[in-house]
Amino acid sequence: MQYIPYGRQDIQQQDIEHVLETLQSDWITQGPMIEKFEQKLCDYTGASFSAVMNSATSCLHVACMALGVGEGDVVWTSPITFVASANCALYCGASVDFVDIDEETYNLCPQKLEEKLLVAEAENKLPKVVIPVHLSGQSCDMKKISTLAKKYGFKVIEDASHGIGGKYEDSPIGDCRYSDITVFSFHPVKIITTGEGGACLTNDENLFQKISQLRSHGITRDYDLMEGVSDGPWYYQQLCLGFNYRMTDLQASLGYSQMDRLDKYIEKRHEIAQQYRSLLADESLILPLQAQGTYNSYHLFIVRLPAEKRTEIFNKLRQANIGVNVHYIPVHLQPYYSKRGFRRGDFPIAEDYYRSCISLPMFPTLKSDEVVYICERLKEFLI
Ligand SMILES: *Cc1c(COP(=O)(O)O)cnc(C)c1O
């Protein structure tokens, strides 16, 4: 069997034609495709505004900045995520803390969030922003988190890097119904790709304007937003200290084209998940929970193995050309975070999860006989 990666992009002729058309047009960056892609993201999710950028990491950074995160503030997120969900707060000079995960969904646990908020309130250390992460594309309990946000006065950024195409309460992830900002990633292993790329979605016009400025040097060309009087038609103003986090038109045309197949991709991922579920049903492993009220985008298919066998099985699967992976190493156990005071044992459920989890290959062009091969090897190694 040829090497099977855990995730990969799907590029079709239609994508190539869209990118070629842009490449041969007058604009290869900051042309019409940026806005067309942004509009398509709004149409799909129902969010009022979207701003695409060169990565989800950039989006998380400017999302924190737009919400006013700065020195002296605290941002909370899940320990089971990619480091970028926590780093964004440190970029702003704030500090980071974590809320342990739910045993069954592996997402930030709303009960633990509530308990931690009670303690933080008593100590006058409430978070400015909480960043729930929709692991594998299964939504967190956003209703609960949003209720707590109102009660304790924090803002919410959904890290939906895995989540485009997924749903919460029958409504698309990204609609921002229960959050201030939602972030998508378009890295090639994610659901749709622009090479590198990401998007911020929001329903708040004021936040959208801040995000748009921060993405491009803090500059505006909108006369309504300027201070004083314009010098002339060439005029622009820098209003804050921003970055060059822009996406190119080449990337946007790829994303625009990929959006046409988004629903098909999710359907295909569900078919693969179903095949895994039926082939692995009787084995001594834990399959992903299908949480009520959510429709998973299945960026990942995570199963849990007996912890004492996990590493051995991981190695054997890799030797069998199966590109399994582990999502994620708890962020607080990274050396950089240990140096900031976090210890083993701080978030025990996340650490338990980490010892037993494994991500099986999951991407829309994964073939049915490959899934059979993966399951056969896994069952063989489990005995
Ligand atoms: C991939 C990912 C990111 C970062 O996305 P980039 O587009 O690569 O910057 C952030 N958070 C999570 C949960 C991710 O999976």
XYZ file of C-alpha atoms and ligand atoms in Angstrom:
398
model
C 0.000 0.000 0.000
C 1.281 3.471 -0.926
C 1.805 5.950 1.903
C -1.530 7.334 3.130
C -1.206 10.772 4.789
C -3.538 11.795 7.627
C -4.877 14.688 5.591
C -4.348 16.260 2.189
C -5.751 18.839 -0.181
C -7.829 18.124 -3.266
C -6.995 20.313 -6.269
C -9.100 19.895 -9.402
C -9.024 21.310 -12.926
C -11.639 23.925 -11.993
C -9.293 25.268 -9.248
C -6.367 25.443 -11.665
C -8.472 27.369 -14.191
C -9.627 29.873 -11.572
C -6.049 30.516 -10.415
C -4.758 30.747 -14.008
C -7.415 33.287 -14.874
C -6.314 35.451 -11.944
C -2.643 34.976 -12.819
C -3.325 36.302 -16.325
C -5.527 39.185 -15.125
C -4.508 42.712 -14.096
C -4.540 41.808 -10.398
C -2.587 39.100 -8.645
C -3.000 40.626 -5.203
C -5.705 42.873 -3.691
C -7.899 42.549 -6.777
C -11.555 41.562 -7.114
C -11.145 37.930 -6.005
C -10.519 38.880 -2.386
C -13.960 40.458 -2.019
C -15.625 37.734 -4.067
C -14.178 35.053 -1.782
C -15.155 37.065 1.289
C -18.706 37.436 -0.012
C -18.916 33.693 -0.637
C -17.840 33.002 2.946
C -20.548 35.378 4.222
C -23.182 33.811 1.957
C -22.231 30.329 3.134
C -22.065 31.017 6.875
C -24.612 33.816 7.205
C -22.066 36.101 8.918
C -22.356 39.775 7.966
C -18.637 40.448 7.425
C -15.548 38.464 6.542
C -11.877 39.402 6.151
C -9.493 36.885 4.583
C -5.816 36.831 5.576
C -2.560 34.967 4.983
C -3.201 32.467 7.810
C -5.543 31.611 10.667
C -2.685 32.505 13.001
C -2.758 36.092 11.647
C -6.550 36.090 12.019
C -6.334 35.010 15.676
C -3.781 37.749 16.324
C -5.849 40.584 14.832
C -9.050 39.165 16.333
C -7.480 39.488 19.808
C -6.224 42.994 18.985
C -9.602 44.106 17.641
C -11.185 42.983 20.914
C -8.692 45.127 22.802
C -6.516 42.348 24.266
C -3.345 43.876 25.681
C -0.950 43.937 28.580
C -2.514 42.896 31.881
C -5.298 40.925 30.164
C -5.814 37.170 30.308
C -7.064 34.969 27.473
C -8.328 31.423 28.072
C -8.373 28.579 25.584
C -8.306 24.776 25.432
C -5.058 22.889 26.076
C -5.993 20.478 23.268
C -5.343 22.682 20.272
C -2.587 23.888 17.981
C -0.234 26.344 19.714
C -1.552 29.249 17.596
C -4.816 29.395 19.602
C -2.795 30.398 22.683
C 0.113 32.284 21.083
C -2.238 34.972 19.709
C -2.775 36.315 23.235
C 0.953 36.457 23.938
C 1.503 38.450 20.709
C -0.703 41.130 22.293
C 1.273 41.185 25.539
C -1.526 39.404 27.437
C -1.163 36.154 29.362
C -2.749 32.786 28.657
C -4.543 30.244 30.792
C -6.352 27.045 29.888
C -9.664 25.364 30.700
C -9.548 21.558 30.774
C -11.481 19.571 28.176
C -14.691 17.558 28.321
C -14.000 13.793 28.656
C -16.245 12.892 25.747
C -16.097 15.697 23.169
C -12.478 16.731 23.908
C -13.581 20.368 23.529
C -13.198 23.047 26.195
C -15.532 21.937 29.005
C -18.272 24.499 29.772
C -18.719 23.243 33.372
C -15.008 23.655 34.079
C -15.174 27.055 32.420
C -17.943 28.083 34.805
C -16.051 26.805 37.861
C -12.902 28.604 36.779
C -14.853 31.823 36.166
C -16.257 31.728 39.704
C -12.743 31.483 41.133
C -11.405 34.137 38.757
C -14.215 36.511 39.674
C -13.397 36.193 43.367
C -9.737 36.936 42.594
C -10.603 39.742 40.187
C -8.795 37.958 37.339
C -11.587 37.371 34.838
C -10.479 36.683 31.245
C -10.896 39.341 28.571
C -11.410 36.752 25.827
C -12.135 33.006 25.740
C -11.159 31.058 22.604
C -13.115 27.793 22.307
C -11.666 25.461 19.658
C -13.988 23.207 17.640
C -11.786 20.110 17.670
C -12.043 18.140 14.421
C -14.887 20.470 13.391
C -17.351 19.453 16.099
C -18.729 22.638 17.638
C -18.215 23.456 21.298
C -21.279 24.083 23.461
C -21.537 27.660 22.184
C -24.880 28.446 23.799
C -23.477 27.723 27.251
C -20.235 29.599 26.541
C -22.140 32.599 25.212
C -24.373 32.674 28.327
C -21.256 32.686 30.505
C -19.716 35.405 28.306
C -22.685 37.681 28.994
C -22.702 36.884 32.699
C -18.970 37.425 33.259
C -18.331 40.032 30.573
C -15.761 38.336 28.368
C -15.584 38.196 24.563
C -15.548 35.005 22.488
C -13.390 34.083 19.484
C -14.269 30.706 17.977
C -11.165 28.972 16.650
C -12.972 27.135 13.867
C -9.763 26.325 11.993
C -11.182 22.786 11.600
C -14.784 23.815 11.340
C -15.846 25.287 7.987
C -18.738 23.199 6.665
C -19.750 22.008 10.130
C -22.960 23.060 11.880
C -24.187 23.962 15.335
C -27.932 23.778 15.970
C -28.508 23.386 12.205
C -26.738 26.638 11.474
C -23.277 26.889 9.846
C -20.206 27.243 12.056
C -19.013 30.772 11.331
C -22.386 32.503 11.671
C -21.077 34.109 14.909
C -24.482 33.735 16.517
C -22.833 32.931 19.852
C -19.472 34.680 19.445
C -17.823 37.967 18.528
C -15.479 36.590 15.886
C -14.961 33.201 14.205
C -11.664 32.168 12.591
C -11.218 29.619 9.766
C -7.943 28.139 8.472
C -7.298 27.312 4.813
C -4.048 25.407 5.345
C -3.845 22.429 2.915
C -4.657 19.787 5.575
C -7.843 21.644 6.561
C -11.273 21.383 4.906
C -10.718 23.763 1.964
C -7.419 25.393 1.057
C -5.816 28.555 -0.286
C -2.260 27.222 0.239
C -1.805 29.280 3.367
C -4.757 31.368 4.507
C -7.496 32.124 6.975
C -10.575 34.252 7.562
C -12.149 36.277 10.362
C -15.944 36.397 10.356
C -18.069 38.727 12.464
C -21.478 40.392 12.632
C -20.054 43.540 14.215
C -19.226 46.275 11.697
C -16.964 48.086 14.107
C -14.882 44.955 14.747
C -14.754 44.285 11.012
C -13.321 47.757 10.362
C -10.648 47.275 13.025
C -9.751 43.838 11.674
C -9.527 45.175 8.095
C -7.203 47.983 9.170
C -4.970 45.685 11.251
C -4.633 43.306 8.299
C -3.083 46.051 6.184
C -0.672 48.302 8.151
C -3.428 50.024 10.139
C -4.334 51.963 7.009
C -7.766 53.054 5.760
C -8.857 54.570 2.445
C -12.414 55.087 3.704
C -13.001 58.866 4.090
C -15.696 58.242 6.704
C -13.123 56.664 9.011
C -10.417 59.306 8.578
C -9.447 62.024 11.015
C -9.637 65.580 9.647
C -9.857 66.390 5.958
C -8.578 64.370 2.999
C -5.599 65.811 1.056
C -6.977 64.450 -2.234
C -7.899 61.331 -4.165
C -4.526 59.638 -3.395
C -5.012 60.027 0.318
C -4.952 57.270 2.921
C -4.434 57.391 6.651
C -2.677 55.144 9.093
C -4.894 55.018 12.173
C -3.266 52.237 14.206
C -0.234 49.968 14.101
C -1.153 47.111 11.770
C 0.595 44.405 9.746
C 0.812 43.020 6.268
C -1.402 39.971 6.839
C -3.144 40.194 3.456
C -4.165 37.252 1.305
C -3.343 37.427 -2.416
C -5.884 37.289 -5.244
C -4.212 34.085 -6.436
C -5.002 32.442 -3.104
C -8.510 33.929 -2.979
C -9.332 32.527 -6.421
C -8.303 29.058 -5.206
C -10.468 29.436 -2.081
C -13.386 30.786 -4.134
C -13.203 27.767 -6.393
C -12.835 25.279 -3.514
C -15.999 26.671 -1.845
C -18.032 25.128 -4.698
C -17.085 21.664 -3.422
C -17.259 22.378 0.326
C -20.551 20.540 0.954
C -19.407 17.590 -1.170
C -16.189 17.419 0.836
C -18.105 17.278 4.111
C -20.458 14.585 2.763
C -17.442 12.554 1.675
C -15.820 12.956 5.099
C -19.057 11.733 6.716
C -19.079 8.658 4.458
C -15.511 7.867 5.482
C -16.367 8.402 9.162
C -19.315 6.020 8.768
C -17.074 3.389 7.207
C -14.574 3.731 10.078
C -17.416 3.463 12.589
C -18.799 0.269 11.121
C -15.408 -1.410 10.617
C -14.125 -0.481 14.083
C -17.357 -0.907 16.041
C -16.411 -3.998 18.051
C -12.842 -3.115 18.830
C -11.418 -2.013 22.157
C -11.164 1.625 21.199
C -13.286 4.714 21.641
C -14.818 6.242 18.515
C -15.540 9.985 18.310
C -18.725 11.025 20.076
C -21.370 12.611 17.894
C -22.457 15.430 20.199
C -26.123 16.434 20.104
C -26.946 19.519 18.086
C -23.696 19.443 16.126
C -22.774 18.423 12.591
C -19.068 17.613 12.481
C -16.981 18.728 9.520
C -14.622 15.809 10.315
C -11.350 17.590 9.691
C -9.979 14.817 11.932
C -11.130 11.324 12.869
C -9.725 10.819 16.365
C -9.951 7.463 18.140
C -8.696 6.587 21.592
C -6.600 3.492 22.194
C -5.547 1.869 25.443
C -2.885 4.356 26.603
C -0.256 1.671 27.220
C -0.514 0.499 23.602
C -0.866 3.850 21.838
C 2.767 4.581 20.954
C 3.480 1.017 19.838
C 0.381 0.970 17.617
C 1.275 4.420 16.271
C 4.718 3.141 15.244
C 3.323 -0.022 13.646
C 0.744 1.952 11.657
C 3.431 4.326 10.404
C 5.534 1.305 9.397
C 2.504 0.035 7.487
C 2.547 3.315 5.486
C -0.418 4.784 7.340
C 0.205 8.441 8.202
C -1.481 8.539 11.582
C -0.926 11.579 13.777
C -1.591 12.938 17.268
C -3.816 16.002 17.794
C -2.646 17.578 19.997
C 0.256 17.695 22.425
C -1.339 19.725 25.266
C -0.160 23.308 24.753
C 0.642 23.823 28.449
C 3.210 20.982 28.260
C 5.231 22.700 25.506
C 8.600 23.870 26.860
C 7.728 27.475 26.043
C 4.589 27.248 28.183
C 6.258 25.218 30.963
C 8.657 28.123 31.292
C 5.639 30.346 31.853
C 4.665 28.308 34.906
C 2.449 25.478 33.632
C 3.073 21.979 34.997
C 2.224 18.393 34.197
C -0.990 17.646 36.099
C -2.491 21.115 35.597
C -5.093 19.842 33.102
C -5.403 16.121 33.830
C -8.218 15.273 31.407
C -6.327 16.832 28.506
C -3.184 14.947 29.534
C -5.077 11.613 29.762
C -6.591 12.255 26.379
C -3.170 13.008 24.923
C -1.777 9.646 26.083
C -4.435 7.668 24.241
C -5.486 9.642 21.140
C -4.590 8.919 17.543
C -5.849 10.592 14.351
C -6.625 8.186 11.523
C -6.281 9.374 7.899
C -9.229 11.546 6.890
C -9.525 13.485 3.626
C -12.154 13.508 0.869
C -10.112 11.535 -1.690
C -9.320 8.721 0.786
C -10.525 5.511 -0.894
C -12.789 2.918 0.602
C -10.185 0.129 0.171
C -7.650 2.335 1.970
C -10.058 2.690 4.912
C -10.432 -1.115 4.942
C -6.646 -1.506 4.920
C -6.230 1.002 7.785
C -8.903 -0.715 9.912
C -7.483 -4.202 9.277
C -3.996 -3.127 10.367
C -5.359 -1.289 13.393
C -7.402 -4.328 14.524
C -4.406 -6.606 13.995
C -2.173 -4.341 16.145
C -4.814 -3.968 18.866
C -4.818 -7.678 19.723
C -4.301 24.953 11.768
C -4.753 25.588 13.005
C -4.416 26.911 13.337
C -3.477 27.743 12.523
O -3.861 27.834 11.200
P -2.863 28.469 10.114
O -3.772 28.817 8.992
O -1.901 27.363 9.760
O -2.199 29.632 10.709
C -4.949 27.466 14.486
N -5.749 26.750 15.303
C -6.070 25.456 15.036
C -6.971 24.724 15.967
C -5.555 24.830 13.890
O -5.841 23.560 13.646
